[in-house]
JSON list of C-alpha atoms in Angstrom, two decimals:
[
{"chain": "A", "resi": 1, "resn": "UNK", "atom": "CA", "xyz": [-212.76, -37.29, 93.88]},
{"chain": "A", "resi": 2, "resn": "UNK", "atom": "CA", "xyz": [-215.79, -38.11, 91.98]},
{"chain": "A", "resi": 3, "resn": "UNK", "atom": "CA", "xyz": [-214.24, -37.95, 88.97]},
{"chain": "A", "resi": 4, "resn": "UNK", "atom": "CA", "xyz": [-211.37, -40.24, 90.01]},
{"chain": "A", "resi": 5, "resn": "UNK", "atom": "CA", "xyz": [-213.96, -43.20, 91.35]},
{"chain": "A", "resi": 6, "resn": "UNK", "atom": "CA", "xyz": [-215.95, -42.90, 87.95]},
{"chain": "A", "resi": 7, "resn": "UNK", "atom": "CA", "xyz": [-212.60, -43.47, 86.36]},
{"chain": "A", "resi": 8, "resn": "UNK", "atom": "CA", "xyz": [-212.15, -46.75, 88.40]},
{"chain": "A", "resi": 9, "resn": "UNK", "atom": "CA", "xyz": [-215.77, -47.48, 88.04]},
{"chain": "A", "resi": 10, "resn": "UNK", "atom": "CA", "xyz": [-215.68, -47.94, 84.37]},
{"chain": "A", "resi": 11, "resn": "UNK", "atom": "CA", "xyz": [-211.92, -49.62, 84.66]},
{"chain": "A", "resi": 12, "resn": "UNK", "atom": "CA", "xyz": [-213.42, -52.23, 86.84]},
{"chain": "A", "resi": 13, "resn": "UNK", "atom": "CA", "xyz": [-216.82, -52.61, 84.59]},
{"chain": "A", "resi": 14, "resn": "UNK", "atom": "CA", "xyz": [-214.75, -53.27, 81.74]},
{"chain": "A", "resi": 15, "resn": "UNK", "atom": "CA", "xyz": [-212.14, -54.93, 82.84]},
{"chain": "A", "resi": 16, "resn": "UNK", "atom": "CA", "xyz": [-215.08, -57.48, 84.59]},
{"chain": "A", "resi": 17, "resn": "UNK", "atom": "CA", "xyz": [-216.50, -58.14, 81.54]},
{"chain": "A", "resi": 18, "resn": "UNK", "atom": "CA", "xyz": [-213.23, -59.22, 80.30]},
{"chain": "A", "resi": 19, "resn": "UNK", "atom": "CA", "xyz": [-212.24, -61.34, 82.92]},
{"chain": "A", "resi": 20, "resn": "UNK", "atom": "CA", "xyz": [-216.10, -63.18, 82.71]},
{"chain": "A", "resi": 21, "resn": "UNK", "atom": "CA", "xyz": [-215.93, -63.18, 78.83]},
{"chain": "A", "resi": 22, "resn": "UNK", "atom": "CA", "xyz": [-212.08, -65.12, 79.19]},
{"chain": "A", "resi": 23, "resn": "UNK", "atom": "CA", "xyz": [-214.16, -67.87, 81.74]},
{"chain": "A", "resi": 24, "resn": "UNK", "atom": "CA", "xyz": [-216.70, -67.89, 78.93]},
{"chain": "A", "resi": 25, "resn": "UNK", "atom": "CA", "xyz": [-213.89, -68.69, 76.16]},
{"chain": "A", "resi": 26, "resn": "UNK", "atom": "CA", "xyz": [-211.55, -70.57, 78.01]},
{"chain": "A", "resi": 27, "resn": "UNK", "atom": "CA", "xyz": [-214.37, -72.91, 79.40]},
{"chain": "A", "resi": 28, "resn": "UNK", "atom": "CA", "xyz": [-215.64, -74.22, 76.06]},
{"chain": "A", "resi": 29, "resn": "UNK", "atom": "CA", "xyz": [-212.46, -75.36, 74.74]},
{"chain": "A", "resi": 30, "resn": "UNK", "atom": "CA", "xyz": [-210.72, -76.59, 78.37]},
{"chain": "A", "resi": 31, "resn": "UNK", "atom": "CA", "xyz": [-212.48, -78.71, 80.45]},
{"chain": "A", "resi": 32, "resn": "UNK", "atom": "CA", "xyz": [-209.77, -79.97, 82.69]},
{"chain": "A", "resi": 33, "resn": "UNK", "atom": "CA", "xyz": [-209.51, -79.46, 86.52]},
{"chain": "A", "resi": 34, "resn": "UNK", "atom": "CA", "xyz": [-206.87, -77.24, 86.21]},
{"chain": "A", "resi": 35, "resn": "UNK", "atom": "CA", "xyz": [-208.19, -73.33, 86.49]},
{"chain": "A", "resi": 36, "resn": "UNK", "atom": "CA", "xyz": [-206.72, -72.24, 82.85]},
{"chain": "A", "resi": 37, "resn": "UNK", "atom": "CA", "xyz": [-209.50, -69.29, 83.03]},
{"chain": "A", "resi": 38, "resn": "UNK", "atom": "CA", "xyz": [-207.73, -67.68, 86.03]},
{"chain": "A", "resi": 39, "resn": "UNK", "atom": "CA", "xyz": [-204.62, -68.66, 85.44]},
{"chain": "A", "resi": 40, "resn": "UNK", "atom": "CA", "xyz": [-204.53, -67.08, 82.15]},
{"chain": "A", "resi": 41, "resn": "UNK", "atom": "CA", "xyz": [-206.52, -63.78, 83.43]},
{"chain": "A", "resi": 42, "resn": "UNK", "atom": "CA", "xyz": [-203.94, -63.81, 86.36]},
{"chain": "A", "resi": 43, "resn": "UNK", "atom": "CA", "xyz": [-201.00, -63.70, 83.55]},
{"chain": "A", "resi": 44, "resn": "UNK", "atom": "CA", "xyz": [-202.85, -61.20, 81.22]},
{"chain": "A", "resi": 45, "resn": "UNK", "atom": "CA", "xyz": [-203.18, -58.96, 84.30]},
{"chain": "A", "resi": 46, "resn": "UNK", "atom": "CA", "xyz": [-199.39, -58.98, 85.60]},
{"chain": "A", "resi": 47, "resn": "UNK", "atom": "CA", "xyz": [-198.55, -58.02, 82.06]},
{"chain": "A", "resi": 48, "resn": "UNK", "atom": "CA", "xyz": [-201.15, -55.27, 81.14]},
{"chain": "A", "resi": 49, "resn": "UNK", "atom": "CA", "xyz": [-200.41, -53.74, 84.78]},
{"chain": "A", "resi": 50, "resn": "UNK", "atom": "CA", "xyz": [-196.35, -53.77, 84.30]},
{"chain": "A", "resi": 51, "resn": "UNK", "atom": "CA", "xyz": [-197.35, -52.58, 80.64]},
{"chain": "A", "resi": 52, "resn": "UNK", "atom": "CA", "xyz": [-199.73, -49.96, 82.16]},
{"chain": "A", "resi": 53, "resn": "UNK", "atom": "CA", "xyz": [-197.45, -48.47, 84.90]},
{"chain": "A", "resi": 54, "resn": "UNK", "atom": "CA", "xyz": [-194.49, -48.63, 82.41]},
{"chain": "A", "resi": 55, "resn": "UNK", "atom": "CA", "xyz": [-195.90, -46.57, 80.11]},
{"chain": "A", "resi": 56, "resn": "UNK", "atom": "CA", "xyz": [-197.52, -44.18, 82.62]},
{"chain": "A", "resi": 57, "resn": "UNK", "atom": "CA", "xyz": [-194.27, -44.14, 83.84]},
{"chain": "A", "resi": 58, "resn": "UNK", "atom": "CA", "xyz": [-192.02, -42.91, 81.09]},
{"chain": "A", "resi": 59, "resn": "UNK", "atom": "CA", "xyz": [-194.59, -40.73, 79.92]},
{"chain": "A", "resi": 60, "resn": "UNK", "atom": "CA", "xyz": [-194.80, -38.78, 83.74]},
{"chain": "A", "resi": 61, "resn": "UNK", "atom": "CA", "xyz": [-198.30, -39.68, 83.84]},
{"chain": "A", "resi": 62, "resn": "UNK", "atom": "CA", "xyz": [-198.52, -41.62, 87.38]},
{"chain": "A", "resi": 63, "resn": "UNK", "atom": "CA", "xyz": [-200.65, -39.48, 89.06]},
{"chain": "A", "resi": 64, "resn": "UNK", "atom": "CA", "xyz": [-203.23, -39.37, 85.99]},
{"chain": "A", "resi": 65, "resn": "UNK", "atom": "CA", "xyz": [-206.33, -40.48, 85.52]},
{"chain": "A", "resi": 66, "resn": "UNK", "atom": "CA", "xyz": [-205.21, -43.00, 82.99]},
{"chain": "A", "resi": 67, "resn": "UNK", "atom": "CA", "xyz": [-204.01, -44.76, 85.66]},
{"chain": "A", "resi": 68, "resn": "UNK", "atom": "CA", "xyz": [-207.43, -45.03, 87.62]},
{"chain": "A", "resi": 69, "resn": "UNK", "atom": "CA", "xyz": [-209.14, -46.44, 85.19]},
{"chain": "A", "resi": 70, "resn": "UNK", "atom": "CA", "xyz": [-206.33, -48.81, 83.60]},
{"chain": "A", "resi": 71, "resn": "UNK", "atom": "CA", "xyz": [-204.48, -49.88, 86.30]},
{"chain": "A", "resi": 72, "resn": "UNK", "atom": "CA", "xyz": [-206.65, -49.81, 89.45]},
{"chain": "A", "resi": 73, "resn": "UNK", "atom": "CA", "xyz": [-209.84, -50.19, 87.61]},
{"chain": "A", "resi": 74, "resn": "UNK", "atom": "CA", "xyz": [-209.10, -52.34, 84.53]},
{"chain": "A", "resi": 75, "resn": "UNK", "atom": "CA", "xyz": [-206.38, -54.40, 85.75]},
{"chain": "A", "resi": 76, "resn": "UNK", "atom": "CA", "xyz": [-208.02, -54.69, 89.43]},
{"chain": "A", "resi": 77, "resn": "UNK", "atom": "CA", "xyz": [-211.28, -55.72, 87.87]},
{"chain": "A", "resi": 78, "resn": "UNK", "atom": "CA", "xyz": [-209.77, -58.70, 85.63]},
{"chain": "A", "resi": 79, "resn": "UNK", "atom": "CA", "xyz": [-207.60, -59.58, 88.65]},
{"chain": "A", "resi": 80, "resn": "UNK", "atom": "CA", "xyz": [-206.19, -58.16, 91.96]},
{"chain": "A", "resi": 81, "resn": "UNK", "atom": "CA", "xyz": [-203.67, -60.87, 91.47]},
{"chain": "A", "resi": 82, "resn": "UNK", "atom": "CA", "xyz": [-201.92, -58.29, 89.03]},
{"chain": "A", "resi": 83, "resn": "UNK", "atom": "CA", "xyz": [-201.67, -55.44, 91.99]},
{"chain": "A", "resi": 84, "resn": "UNK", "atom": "CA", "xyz": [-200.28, -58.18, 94.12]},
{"chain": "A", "resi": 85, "resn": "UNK", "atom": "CA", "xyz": [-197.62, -59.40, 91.31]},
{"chain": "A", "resi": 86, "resn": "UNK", "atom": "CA", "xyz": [-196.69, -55.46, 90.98]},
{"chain": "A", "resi": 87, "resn": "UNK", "atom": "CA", "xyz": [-196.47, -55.18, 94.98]},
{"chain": "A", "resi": 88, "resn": "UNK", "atom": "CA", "xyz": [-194.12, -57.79, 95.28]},
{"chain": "A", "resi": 89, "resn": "UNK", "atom": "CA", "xyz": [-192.33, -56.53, 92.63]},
{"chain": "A", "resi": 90, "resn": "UNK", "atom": "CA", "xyz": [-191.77, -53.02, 94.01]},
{"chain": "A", "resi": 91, "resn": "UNK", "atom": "CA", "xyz": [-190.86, -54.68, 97.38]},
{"chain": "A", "resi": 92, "resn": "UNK", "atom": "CA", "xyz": [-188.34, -56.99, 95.22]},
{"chain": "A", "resi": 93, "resn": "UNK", "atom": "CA", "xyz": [-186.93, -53.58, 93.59]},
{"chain": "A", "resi": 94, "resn": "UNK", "atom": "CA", "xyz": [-186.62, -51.58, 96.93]},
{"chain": "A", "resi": 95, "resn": "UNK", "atom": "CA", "xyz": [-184.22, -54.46, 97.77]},
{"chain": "A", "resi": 96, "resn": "UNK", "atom": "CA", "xyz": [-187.22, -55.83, 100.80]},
{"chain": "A", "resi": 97, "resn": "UNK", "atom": "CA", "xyz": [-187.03, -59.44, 99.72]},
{"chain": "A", "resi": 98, "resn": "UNK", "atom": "CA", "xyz": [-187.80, -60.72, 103.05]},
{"chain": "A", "resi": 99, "resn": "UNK", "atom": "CA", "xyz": [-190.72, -58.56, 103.14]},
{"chain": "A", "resi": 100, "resn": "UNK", "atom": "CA", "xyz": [-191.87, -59.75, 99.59]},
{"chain": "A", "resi": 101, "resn": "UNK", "atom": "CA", "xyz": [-191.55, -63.29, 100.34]},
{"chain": "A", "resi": 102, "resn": "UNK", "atom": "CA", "xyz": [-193.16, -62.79, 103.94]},
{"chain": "A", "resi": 103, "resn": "UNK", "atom": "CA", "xyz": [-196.05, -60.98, 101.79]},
{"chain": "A", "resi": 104, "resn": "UNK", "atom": "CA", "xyz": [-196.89, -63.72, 99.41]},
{"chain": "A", "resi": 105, "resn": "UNK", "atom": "CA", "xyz": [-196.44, -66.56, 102.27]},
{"chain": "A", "resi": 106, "resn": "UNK", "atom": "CA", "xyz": [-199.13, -64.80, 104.05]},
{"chain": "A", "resi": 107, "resn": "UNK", "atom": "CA", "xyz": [-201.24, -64.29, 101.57]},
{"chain": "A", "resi": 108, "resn": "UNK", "atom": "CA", "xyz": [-201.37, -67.62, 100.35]},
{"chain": "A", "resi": 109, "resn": "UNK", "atom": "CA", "xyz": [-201.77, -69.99, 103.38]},
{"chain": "A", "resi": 110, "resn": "UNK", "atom": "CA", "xyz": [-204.11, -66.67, 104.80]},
{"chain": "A", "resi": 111, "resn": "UNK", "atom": "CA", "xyz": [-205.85, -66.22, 101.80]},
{"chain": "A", "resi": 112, "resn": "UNK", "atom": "CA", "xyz": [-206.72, -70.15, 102.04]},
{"chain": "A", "resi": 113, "resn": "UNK", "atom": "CA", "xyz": [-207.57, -70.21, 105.48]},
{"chain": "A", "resi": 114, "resn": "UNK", "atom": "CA", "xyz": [-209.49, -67.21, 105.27]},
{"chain": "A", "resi": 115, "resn": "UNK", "atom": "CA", "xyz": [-211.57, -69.10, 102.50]},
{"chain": "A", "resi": 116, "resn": "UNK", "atom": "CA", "xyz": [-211.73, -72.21, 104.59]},
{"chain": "A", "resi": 117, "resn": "UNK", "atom": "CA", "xyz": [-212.91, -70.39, 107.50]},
{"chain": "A", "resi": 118, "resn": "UNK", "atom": "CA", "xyz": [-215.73, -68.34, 105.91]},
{"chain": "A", "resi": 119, "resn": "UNK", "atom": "CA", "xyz": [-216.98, -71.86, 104.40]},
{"chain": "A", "resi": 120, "resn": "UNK", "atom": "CA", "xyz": [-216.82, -73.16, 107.44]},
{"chain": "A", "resi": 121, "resn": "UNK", "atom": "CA", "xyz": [-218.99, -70.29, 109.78]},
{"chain": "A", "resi": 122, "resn": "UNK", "atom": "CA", "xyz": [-221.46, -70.17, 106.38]},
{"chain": "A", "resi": 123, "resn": "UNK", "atom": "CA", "xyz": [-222.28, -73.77, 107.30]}
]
C-alpha cells in the first residue's frame, strides 16, 4: 500500500509542477479573460489519460503501478478534469448516457454552487 501511494505521490508532484509551469507559460503570452491555462491543461489531461489507460490497456498492465503514478497521480495532479472526461466516457461506453449526462449536469451547476457557497460562509 505504501508503495502504491508513493507511486501517486510522485505522479501528482510532477504532474503539479506541470500544470503550474503551463499557468506560468500560458500567462506571459495570453492575457485575455478567457482561462487558456486551464483550458489547455484540461485538454492535455483528457488526452494523456485516454493515452495512458490505452496503452496500459493493450499492454494488460491496468492493475500496475504505471498506472498510479501516470494516471491517478500524473494526470490527477495536472487536472481531475481528465478522470472526469474518462468517467463519462466509460459511462458513455457501458451504454449509461443518462447517467453520464446526469453526472456532468451535476457537477457543473454543483461544482459552481459548491464554490459560491464556500465564498459565501468564508465571508
Amino acid at each position: 500500500m505504501f508503495k502504491t501511494i508513493l507511486y501517486v505521490a510522485i505522479g501528482g508532484a510532477i504532474g503539479s509542477v506541470l500544470r503550474f509551469i503551463t499557468t506560468i507559460l500560458v500567462s506571459k503570452f495570453w492575457s485575455n479573460q478567457f482561462p487558456l491555462a486551464t483550458f489547455i491543461a484540461n485538454v492535455i489531461g483528457c488526452f494523456l489519460i485516454g493515452l495512458f489507460i490505452g496503452i496500459l490497456t493493450k499492454n494488460e498492465l491496468n492493475d500496475s503501478n504505471l498506472k498510479w503514478l501516470l494516471v491517478t497521480g500524473f494526470c490527477g495532479g495536472f487536472t481531475t478534469f481528465s478522470a472526469f472526461g474518462m468517467e463519462n466516457y466509460t459511462l458513455f461506453q457501458n451504454n449509461n448516457s443518462l447517467l453520464a449526462f446526469g453526472y456532468i449536469g451535476l457537477s457543473i451547476i454543483l461544482g459552481l454552487f459548491a464554490i459560491w457557497f464556500g465564498l459565501f460562509i468564508s465571508k
